[in-house]
Amino acid sequence: MYFVYLLQSEKDHQYYIGQTQDLSIRLEQHNAGTVRSTRHRTPFRLVGHETHPTRAEARWREYTLKRSAHQRKKFIEKLTHIPG
């Protein structure tokens, strides 16, 4: 199983979308500063994730989210929505 995840920087409150097979290890890597694209914005918190059966599907979903502002906005809204 693979995950497409949403992180939020506790430093500047910006979001980051990525994909991985192991969420806990990947979050540790982001917070340790070993991920080049996010090391200047640590620490991060995991906002939420989607699951996908294959890496190809997770990579495609990540690609579409990063390419389409509309899809990205819907994804962020879905994962940050607090029912009430």
PDB file of N, CA and C in Angstrom, residues 6 14 17 30 36 41 56:
ATOM      1  N   LEU A   6      -0.297  14.777   3.024  1.00  0.00           N
ATOM      2  CA  LEU A   6      -0.282  16.228   3.128  1.00  0.00           C
ATOM      3  C   LEU A   6       0.386  16.602   4.441  1.00  0.00           C
ATOM      4  N   GLN A  14       2.830  26.497   5.396  1.00  0.00           N
ATOM      5  CA  GLN A  14       2.636  26.068   4.012  1.00  0.00           C
ATOM      6  C   GLN A  14       2.432  24.560   3.973  1.00  0.00           C
ATOM      7  N   ILE A  17       2.841  18.239  -0.448  1.00  0.00           N
ATOM      8  CA  ILE A  17       2.226  16.983  -0.865  1.00  0.00           C
ATOM      9  C   ILE A  17       3.319  16.054  -1.360  1.00  0.00           C
ATOM     10  N   HIS A  30      11.445  14.195   6.602  1.00  0.00           N
ATOM     11  CA  HIS A  30      11.111  15.612   6.414  1.00  0.00           C
ATOM     12  C   HIS A  30      11.541  16.421   7.636  1.00  0.00           C
ATOM     13  N   ARG A  36      15.467  17.581   0.533  1.00  0.00           N
ATOM     14  CA  ARG A  36      15.957  18.866   0.038  1.00  0.00           C
ATOM     15  C   ARG A  36      14.844  19.903  -0.138  1.00  0.00           C
ATOM     16  N   ARG A  41      11.876  24.355   5.866  1.00  0.00           N
ATOM     17  CA  ARG A  41      10.570  24.661   6.459  1.00  0.00           C
ATOM     18  C   ARG A  41      10.207  23.747   7.629  1.00  0.00           C
ATOM     19  N   ALA A  56       2.539   3.287  -8.693  1.00  0.00           N
ATOM     20  CA  ALA A  56       2.200   4.031  -9.912  1.00  0.00           C
ATOM     21  C   ALA A  56       0.969   4.907  -9.691  1.00  0.00           C
TER      22      ALA A  56
END
